[in-house]
Each structure stands twice: as C-alpha cells, then as structure tokens.
Amino acid sequence: MSDINNSTETMNAFLQQVKPTQVFWALQDKASEDWVVLDSPSFENTDVMPLWSTANLAQEHCIEEWSDYVPCEISVAEWLEFWVEDLNEDGVIVGVNWQGDEQYLEMELAEFTQGLASIESFK
C-alpha cells in the first residue's frame, strides 16, 4: 500500500513544481542531441525516459555514464503536442523525478500525460 501512496506523492510533488513554470527536464547529450532513455529496472523489454521537475534535480544525474548530458527543458505544451505520440510508438514509459538506486517511480505514458494535461496553463 505504501508504494501506491509514495507514487501518488511523487507525482503530485512533480506536478506542483511543474505547474508554475510549465516546464520539466530531461537529459540530452550535448553532441548527438540524444535523450537519456534506459532499460526499465521493473519491466522487461521496456525503455524508460527519466524526467525531473527542476533543472537542479536533473543536473544531479549528469555524472558517470551521463556525464556528457545536460538538463534540457521540455514544456508541457511541447510534451502534449509532440512527445507523447513518438514515445507511445516506441513503447517508452516515464520515470518521474528519477533517483535511481531502487528509488524511482515509473509510470505509463498515458497516466503521466493525463497528470500533465491537468496542470496545463493556457496563457
């Protein structure tokens, strides 16, 4: 039961941090412009794209195998317009405020996107 509560808390905290700025962060290779996508620790034959609610959280992961990557912002509007379809076609799920070391929340793309749509600001 606590896993579900932790998942809800993690996602709610992510959405609360993203709502005022309407942006979140992923890691992108400076040279190739490839994004960090890795094998899911929980699901076989599934790729997960880690995302963070702040640049600082993303920056903490630019070490070791990701040392050539930099935090790159993705707006909620861009996610809804461009990203969802591509990731869905590739069967990629989302890692919310990824910590690694057994501390991660993986979500289905549709569930994550529904959460983002609920905070989208139409200015």
Coordinates of N, CA, C and O in Angstrom, one line a residue:
M1 N 0.8 -1.2 0.0 CA 0.0 0.0 0.0 C 0.9 1.3 0.0 O 0.6 2.2 -0.7
S2 N 2.0 1.2 0.7 CA 2.8 2.4 0.8 C 3.4 2.8 -0.6 O 3.6 4.0 -0.8
D3 N 3.6 1.8 -1.4 CA 4.2 2.1 -2.7 C 3.2 3.0 -3.5 O 3.6 3.9 -4.2
I4 N 1.9 2.7 -3.5 CA 1.0 3.5 -4.2 C 0.9 4.9 -3.6 O 0.9 5.9 -4.4
N5 N 1.0 5.0 -2.3 CA 1.0 6.4 -1.7 C 2.2 7.1 -2.1 O 2.1 8.3 -2.4
N6 N 3.4 6.5 -2.1 CA 4.6 7.1 -2.4 C 4.6 7.6 -3.9 O 5.0 8.6 -4.3
S7 N 4.0 6.7 -4.8 CA 3.9 7.0 -6.2 C 3.0 8.3 -6.4 O 3.3 9.2 -7.1
T8 N 1.9 8.3 -5.7 CA 1.0 9.5 -5.7 C 1.7 10.7 -5.2 O 1.6 11.8 -5.9
E9 N 2.3 10.6 -4.1 CA 3.1 11.8 -3.6 C 4.1 12.2 -4.5 O 4.3 13.5 -4.7
T10 N 4.9 11.3 -5.1 CA 6.0 11.7 -6.0 C 5.4 12.4 -7.2 O 5.9 13.5 -7.6
M11 N 4.3 11.9 -7.8 CA 3.7 12.5 -9.0 C 3.1 13.9 -8.6 O 3.2 14.8 -9.3
N12 N 2.4 13.9 -7.5 CA 1.8 15.2 -7.1 C 2.8 16.3 -6.8 O 2.7 17.4 -7.2
A13 N 4.0 15.9 -6.2 CA 5.0 16.9 -6.0 C 5.6 17.3 -7.3 O 5.9 18.5 -7.5
F14 N 5.8 16.4 -8.3 CA 6.3 16.7 -9.6 C 5.4 17.8 -10.2 O 5.8 18.8 -10.7
L15 N 4.1 17.5 -10.2 CA 3.1 18.4 -10.9 C 3.0 19.7 -10.2 O 2.9 20.8 -10.9
Q16 N 3.2 19.8 -8.9 CA 3.1 21.1 -8.1 C 4.3 21.9 -8.5 O 4.2 23.1 -8.6
Q17 N 5.5 21.3 -8.8 CA 6.7 22.0 -9.1 C 6.6 22.5 -10.6 O 7.2 23.5 -10.9
V18 N 6.0 21.7 -11.4 CA 6.0 22.0 -12.9 C 4.9 23.0 -13.2 O 5.1 23.8 -14.1
K19 N 3.8 23.0 -12.4 CA 2.7 23.9 -12.8 C 3.0 25.3 -12.9 O 2.6 25.9 -14.0
P20 N 3.7 26.0 -12.0 CA 4.0 27.4 -12.2 C 4.9 27.7 -13.4 O 4.8 28.8 -14.0
T21 N 5.8 26.8 -13.7 CA 6.8 27.1 -14.8 C 6.4 26.5 -16.1 O 6.8 27.0 -17.2
Q22 N 5.5 25.5 -16.1 CA 5.1 24.8 -17.3 C 6.2 24.1 -18.0 O 6.1 23.8 -19.2
V23 N 7.3 23.8 -17.3 CA 8.4 23.1 -18.0 C 8.9 22.0 -17.0 O 8.8 22.1 -15.8
F24 N 9.5 21.0 -17.6 CA 10.2 19.9 -16.8 C 11.4 19.6 -17.6 O 11.7 20.2 -18.6
W25 N 12.2 18.7 -17.0 CA 13.6 18.5 -17.5 C 13.9 17.0 -17.9 O 13.5 16.1 -17.1
A26 N 14.7 16.8 -18.9 CA 15.2 15.5 -19.3 C 16.7 15.8 -19.6 O 17.1 16.9 -19.6
L27 N 17.4 14.7 -19.8 CA 18.9 14.8 -20.1 C 19.1 14.6 -21.5 O 18.6 13.6 -22.1
Q28 N 19.9 15.5 -22.1 CA 20.2 15.4 -23.6 C 21.7 15.4 -23.8 O 22.4 16.2 -23.1
D29 N 22.2 14.6 -24.7 CA 23.6 14.5 -25.0 C 24.0 15.8 -25.7 O 23.3 16.2 -26.7
K30 N 25.1 16.5 -25.3 CA 25.5 17.7 -25.9 C 25.8 17.6 -27.3 O 25.5 18.4 -28.1
A31 N 26.5 16.5 -27.7 CA 27.0 16.3 -29.0 C 25.9 15.7 -30.0 O 25.6 16.3 -31.0
S32 N 25.3 14.6 -29.6 CA 24.4 13.9 -30.5 C 23.0 14.4 -30.4 O 22.1 14.1 -31.3
E33 N 22.6 15.1 -29.3 CA 21.3 15.5 -29.0 C 20.3 14.4 -28.7 O 19.1 14.5 -28.8
D34 N 20.9 13.2 -28.4 CA 20.1 12.1 -28.0 C 19.6 12.3 -26.6 O 20.3 12.9 -25.8
W35 N 18.5 11.8 -26.2 CA 17.9 11.9 -24.9 C 18.3 10.6 -24.1 O 18.4 9.6 -24.6
V36 N 18.4 10.8 -22.8 CA 18.6 9.6 -21.9 C 17.3 8.8 -21.9 O 16.2 9.3 -21.5
V37 N 17.4 7.6 -22.3 CA 16.4 6.5 -22.2 C 17.1 5.3 -21.8 O 18.1 5.0 -22.4
L38 N 16.6 4.6 -20.8 CA 17.3 3.4 -20.4 C 16.4 2.2 -20.2 O 15.2 2.4 -20.2
D39 N 17.0 1.1 -20.0 CA 16.2 -0.1 -19.7 C 15.5 0.0 -18.4 O 16.1 0.4 -17.4
S40 N 14.2 -0.2 -18.4 CA 13.4 -0.2 -17.1 C 13.9 -1.2 -16.1 O 14.1 -2.4 -16.5
P41 N 14.1 -0.8 -14.9 CA 14.5 -1.8 -13.9 C 13.3 -2.7 -13.4 O 13.5 -3.7 -12.9
S42 N 12.1 -2.3 -13.7 CA 10.9 -3.0 -13.3 C 10.3 -3.9 -14.3 O 9.7 -4.9 -14.0
F43 N 10.4 -3.4 -15.6 CA 9.6 -4.1 -16.7 C 10.6 -4.6 -17.7 O 11.3 -3.8 -18.3
E44 N 10.5 -5.9 -18.1 CA 11.3 -6.4 -19.1 C 11.0 -5.8 -20.5 O 9.8 -5.6 -20.8
N45 N 12.0 -5.7 -21.3 CA 11.9 -5.2 -22.7 C 11.1 -3.9 -22.7 O 10.3 -3.7 -23.7
T46 N 11.3 -3.0 -21.8 CA 10.7 -1.7 -21.7 C 11.7 -0.6 -21.5 O 12.6 -0.8 -20.6
D47 N 11.6 0.4 -22.2 CA 12.5 1.6 -22.0 C 11.8 2.6 -21.2 O 10.6 2.8 -21.3
V48 N 12.6 3.3 -20.4 CA 12.0 4.4 -19.5 C 12.8 5.6 -19.8 O 14.1 5.6 -19.9
M49 N 12.1 6.8 -19.9 CA 12.7 8.1 -20.0 C 12.6 8.8 -18.7 O 11.5 9.1 -18.3
P50 N 13.8 9.0 -18.0 CA 13.7 9.8 -16.7 C 13.4 11.2 -17.0 O 14.0 11.9 -17.9
L51 N 12.6 11.8 -16.1 CA 12.2 13.2 -16.2 C 12.3 13.8 -14.8 O 12.0 13.1 -13.8
W52 N 12.6 15.1 -14.7 CA 12.7 15.8 -13.4 C 11.9 17.1 -13.4 O 11.8 17.7 -14.5
S53 N 11.4 17.5 -12.3 CA 10.6 18.7 -12.2 C 11.5 20.0 -12.1 O 11.0 21.1 -12.3
T54 N 12.8 19.8 -11.8 CA 13.7 21.0 -11.8 C 15.0 20.7 -12.5 O 15.4 19.5 -12.6
A55 N 15.6 21.8 -13.0 CA 16.9 21.6 -13.6 C 18.0 21.1 -12.6 O 18.8 20.3 -13.0
N56 N 17.9 21.5 -11.4 CA 18.8 21.1 -10.4 C 18.7 19.6 -10.1 O 19.8 18.9 -10.0
L57 N 17.5 19.0 -10.0 CA 17.4 17.6 -9.9 C 17.9 16.8 -11.1 O 18.6 15.8 -10.9
A58 N 17.7 17.3 -12.3 CA 18.2 16.7 -13.5 C 19.8 16.7 -13.5 O 20.4 15.8 -13.8
Q59 N 20.3 17.9 -13.1 CA 21.7 18.1 -13.1 C 22.5 17.1 -12.2 O 23.6 16.7 -12.5
E60 N 21.9 16.7 -11.1 CA 22.5 15.8 -10.2 C 22.8 14.5 -10.9 O 23.7 13.7 -10.4
H61 N 22.2 14.2 -12.0 CA 22.4 12.9 -12.7 C 23.4 13.0 -13.8 O 23.6 12.0 -14.5
C62 N 23.9 14.1 -14.0 CA 24.9 14.3 -15.1 C 26.3 13.9 -14.7 O 27.3 14.6 -14.7
I63 N 26.4 12.6 -14.3 CA 27.6 12.0 -13.8 C 27.8 10.7 -14.4 O 26.9 10.1 -15.0
E64 N 29.0 10.1 -14.2 CA 29.3 8.8 -14.7 C 28.9 8.6 -16.2 O 29.3 9.4 -17.0
E65 N 28.0 7.6 -16.4 CA 27.7 7.3 -17.8 C 26.9 8.5 -18.5 O 26.7 8.5 -19.7
W66 N 26.3 9.4 -17.7 CA 25.6 10.5 -18.2 C 26.3 11.8 -18.1 O 25.8 12.9 -18.1
S67 N 27.7 11.7 -18.0 CA 28.4 13.0 -17.8 C 28.5 13.9 -19.0 O 28.8 15.0 -18.9
D68 N 28.2 13.3 -20.2 CA 28.1 14.1 -21.4 C 26.7 14.7 -21.7 O 26.5 15.3 -22.7
Y69 N 25.8 14.5 -20.7 CA 24.5 15.0 -20.9 C 24.3 16.3 -20.1 O 25.0 16.5 -19.1
V70 N 23.3 17.1 -20.6 CA 22.9 18.3 -19.9 C 21.4 18.3 -19.7 O 20.7 17.8 -20.5
P71 N 20.9 19.0 -18.6 CA 19.5 19.1 -18.5 C 18.9 20.0 -19.6 O 19.5 21.0 -19.9
C72 N 17.8 19.6 -20.1 CA 17.2 20.3 -21.2 C 15.7 20.4 -20.9 O 15.1 19.4 -20.6
E73 N 15.1 21.6 -21.1 CA 13.7 21.7 -20.7 C 12.8 21.3 -21.7 O 13.1 21.4 -22.9
I74 N 11.7 20.7 -21.3 CA 10.5 20.4 -22.2 C 9.3 21.0 -21.6 O 9.0 20.9 -20.4
S75 N 8.6 21.8 -22.4 CA 7.4 22.4 -21.9 C 6.3 21.5 -21.9 O 6.2 20.5 -22.7
V76 N 5.3 21.7 -21.1 CA 4.1 20.9 -21.0 C 3.4 20.9 -22.4 O 3.0 19.8 -22.9
A77 N 3.3 22.0 -23.0 CA 2.7 22.1 -24.3 C 3.4 21.3 -25.4 O 2.8 20.6 -26.2
E78 N 4.8 21.4 -25.4 CA 5.5 20.6 -26.3 C 5.3 19.1 -26.1 O 5.2 18.3 -27.0
W79 N 5.3 18.7 -24.8 CA 5.1 17.3 -24.5 C 3.8 16.8 -25.1 O 3.8 15.8 -25.7
L80 N 2.7 17.5 -24.8 CA 1.4 17.1 -25.2 C 1.3 17.1 -26.8 O 0.7 16.3 -27.3
E81 N 2.0 18.1 -27.4 CA 1.9 18.2 -28.9 C 2.8 17.2 -29.6 O 2.4 16.7 -30.7
F82 N 4.0 17.0 -29.2 CA 5.0 16.3 -30.0 C 5.5 15.0 -29.4 O 5.7 14.0 -30.1
W83 N 5.7 15.0 -28.1 CA 6.4 13.9 -27.4 C 5.6 12.7 -27.3 O 6.1 11.5 -27.4
V84 N 4.4 12.8 -26.9 CA 3.5 11.7 -26.5 C 3.4 10.7 -27.6 O 3.6 9.5 -27.4
E85 N 3.1 11.1 -28.8 CA 3.0 10.2 -29.9 C 4.2 9.4 -30.2 O 4.2 8.2 -30.4
D86 N 5.4 10.1 -30.3 CA 6.6 9.4 -30.5 C 7.0 8.4 -29.5 O 7.4 7.2 -29.8
L87 N 6.9 8.8 -28.2 CA 7.2 7.9 -27.1 C 6.2 6.7 -27.1 O 6.6 5.6 -26.8
N88 N 5.0 7.0 -27.4 CA 3.9 5.9 -27.4 C 4.3 4.9 -28.4 O 4.2 3.7 -28.2
E89 N 4.6 5.4 -29.6 CA 5.0 4.5 -30.7 C 6.2 3.6 -30.3 O 6.3 2.4 -30.8
D90 N 7.1 4.2 -29.6 CA 8.3 3.4 -29.1 C 8.1 2.6 -27.9 O 9.0 1.9 -27.4
G91 N 6.9 2.7 -27.3 CA 6.6 1.9 -26.1 C 7.4 2.4 -24.9 O 7.7 1.6 -24.0
V92 N 7.8 3.6 -24.8 CA 8.6 4.2 -23.7 C 7.7 4.6 -22.6 O 6.6 5.2 -22.8
I93 N 8.1 4.3 -21.3 CA 7.4 4.8 -20.1 C 8.2 5.9 -19.5 O 9.3 6.2 -20.0
V94 N 7.7 6.5 -18.5 CA 8.3 7.7 -17.9 C 8.8 7.4 -16.5 O 8.1 6.8 -15.7
G95 N 10.0 7.9 -16.2 CA 10.5 7.9 -14.8 C 10.3 9.2 -14.2 O 10.9 10.2 -14.7
V96 N 9.5 9.4 -13.1 CA 9.2 10.7 -12.6 C 10.2 11.0 -11.4 O 10.3 10.3 -10.5
N97 N 10.8 12.2 -11.6 CA 11.9 12.6 -10.6 C 12.8 11.5 -10.2 O 13.0 11.1 -9.0
W98 N 13.3 10.8 -11.2 CA 14.2 9.7 -11.1 C 15.3 9.8 -10.1 O 16.0 10.8 -10.2
Q99 N 15.5 8.9 -9.2 CA 16.6 8.9 -8.3 C 17.6 7.8 -8.5 O 18.7 7.9 -8.2
G100 N 17.1 6.7 -9.2 CA 18.0 5.5 -9.3 C 18.1 4.9 -8.0 O 17.4 5.2 -7.0
D101 N 19.1 3.9 -7.8 CA 19.3 3.2 -6.6 C 18.0 2.7 -5.9 O 17.7 3.1 -4.8
E102 N 17.2 2.0 -6.7 CA 15.9 1.5 -6.1 C 14.9 2.5 -5.8 O 13.8 2.2 -5.3
Q103 N 15.2 3.8 -6.0 CA 14.2 4.9 -5.7 C 13.8 5.5 -7.1 O 14.4 6.4 -7.5
Y104 N 12.7 5.0 -7.6 CA 12.2 5.6 -8.8 C 10.7 5.3 -9.0 O 10.2 4.3 -8.4
L105 N 10.1 6.1 -9.7 CA 8.7 5.9 -10.0 C 8.5 5.8 -11.5 O 8.9 6.8 -12.2
E106 N 8.1 4.7 -11.9 CA 7.8 4.5 -13.4 C 6.3 4.6 -13.6 O 5.6 4.0 -12.8
M107 N 5.9 5.3 -14.6 CA 4.5 5.4 -15.0 C 4.3 5.2 -16.4 O 5.1 5.5 -17.3
E108 N 3.1 4.7 -16.7 CA 2.7 4.6 -18.1 C 2.6 6.0 -18.7 O 2.2 6.9 -18.0
L109 N 2.9 6.1 -19.9 CA 2.9 7.3 -20.6 C 1.5 8.0 -20.5 O 1.5 9.2 -20.3
A110 N 0.5 7.3 -20.7 CA -0.9 7.9 -20.7 C -1.2 8.5 -19.3 O -1.7 9.6 -19.2
E111 N -0.8 7.8 -18.3 CA -1.1 8.2 -16.9 C -0.3 9.5 -16.6 O -0.8 10.5 -16.0
F112 N 1.0 9.5 -17.0 CA 1.8 10.7 -16.8 C 1.2 11.9 -17.5 O 1.1 13.0 -17.0
T113 N 0.9 11.6 -18.8 CA 0.4 12.7 -19.7 C -0.9 13.3 -19.2 O -1.1 14.5 -19.2
Q114 N -1.8 12.4 -18.6 CA -3.0 12.9 -18.0 C -2.7 13.9 -16.9 O -3.4 14.9 -16.8
G115 N -1.8 13.5 -16.1 CA -1.4 14.4 -15.0 C -0.9 15.8 -15.5 O -1.3 16.8 -15.0
L116 N -0.1 15.7 -16.5 CA 0.4 17.0 -17.1 C -0.7 17.8 -17.7 O -0.8 19.0 -17.5
A117 N -1.6 17.1 -18.4 CA -2.8 17.8 -19.0 C -3.6 18.5 -17.9 O -4.1 19.6 -18.2
S118 N -3.6 18.0 -16.8 CA -4.5 18.5 -15.7 C -3.9 19.8 -15.2 O -4.6 20.6 -14.5
I119 N -2.6 20.1 -15.4 CA -2.0 21.3 -14.9 C -1.6 22.3 -16.0 O -1.0 23.3 -15.8
E120 N -1.9 21.9 -17.3 CA -1.5 22.7 -18.4 C -2.2 24.1 -18.3 O -3.4 24.2 -18.0
S121 N -1.4 25.1 -18.5 CA -1.8 26.5 -18.4 C -2.0 27.1 -19.8 O -1.1 27.0 -20.6
F122 N -3.2 27.6 -20.1 CA -3.4 28.2 -21.4 C -3.3 29.7 -21.2 O -4.3 30.3 -20.8
K123 N -2.2 30.2 -21.5 CA -2.0 31.7 -21.3 C -2.3 32.4 -22.6 O -2.1 32.0 -23.7

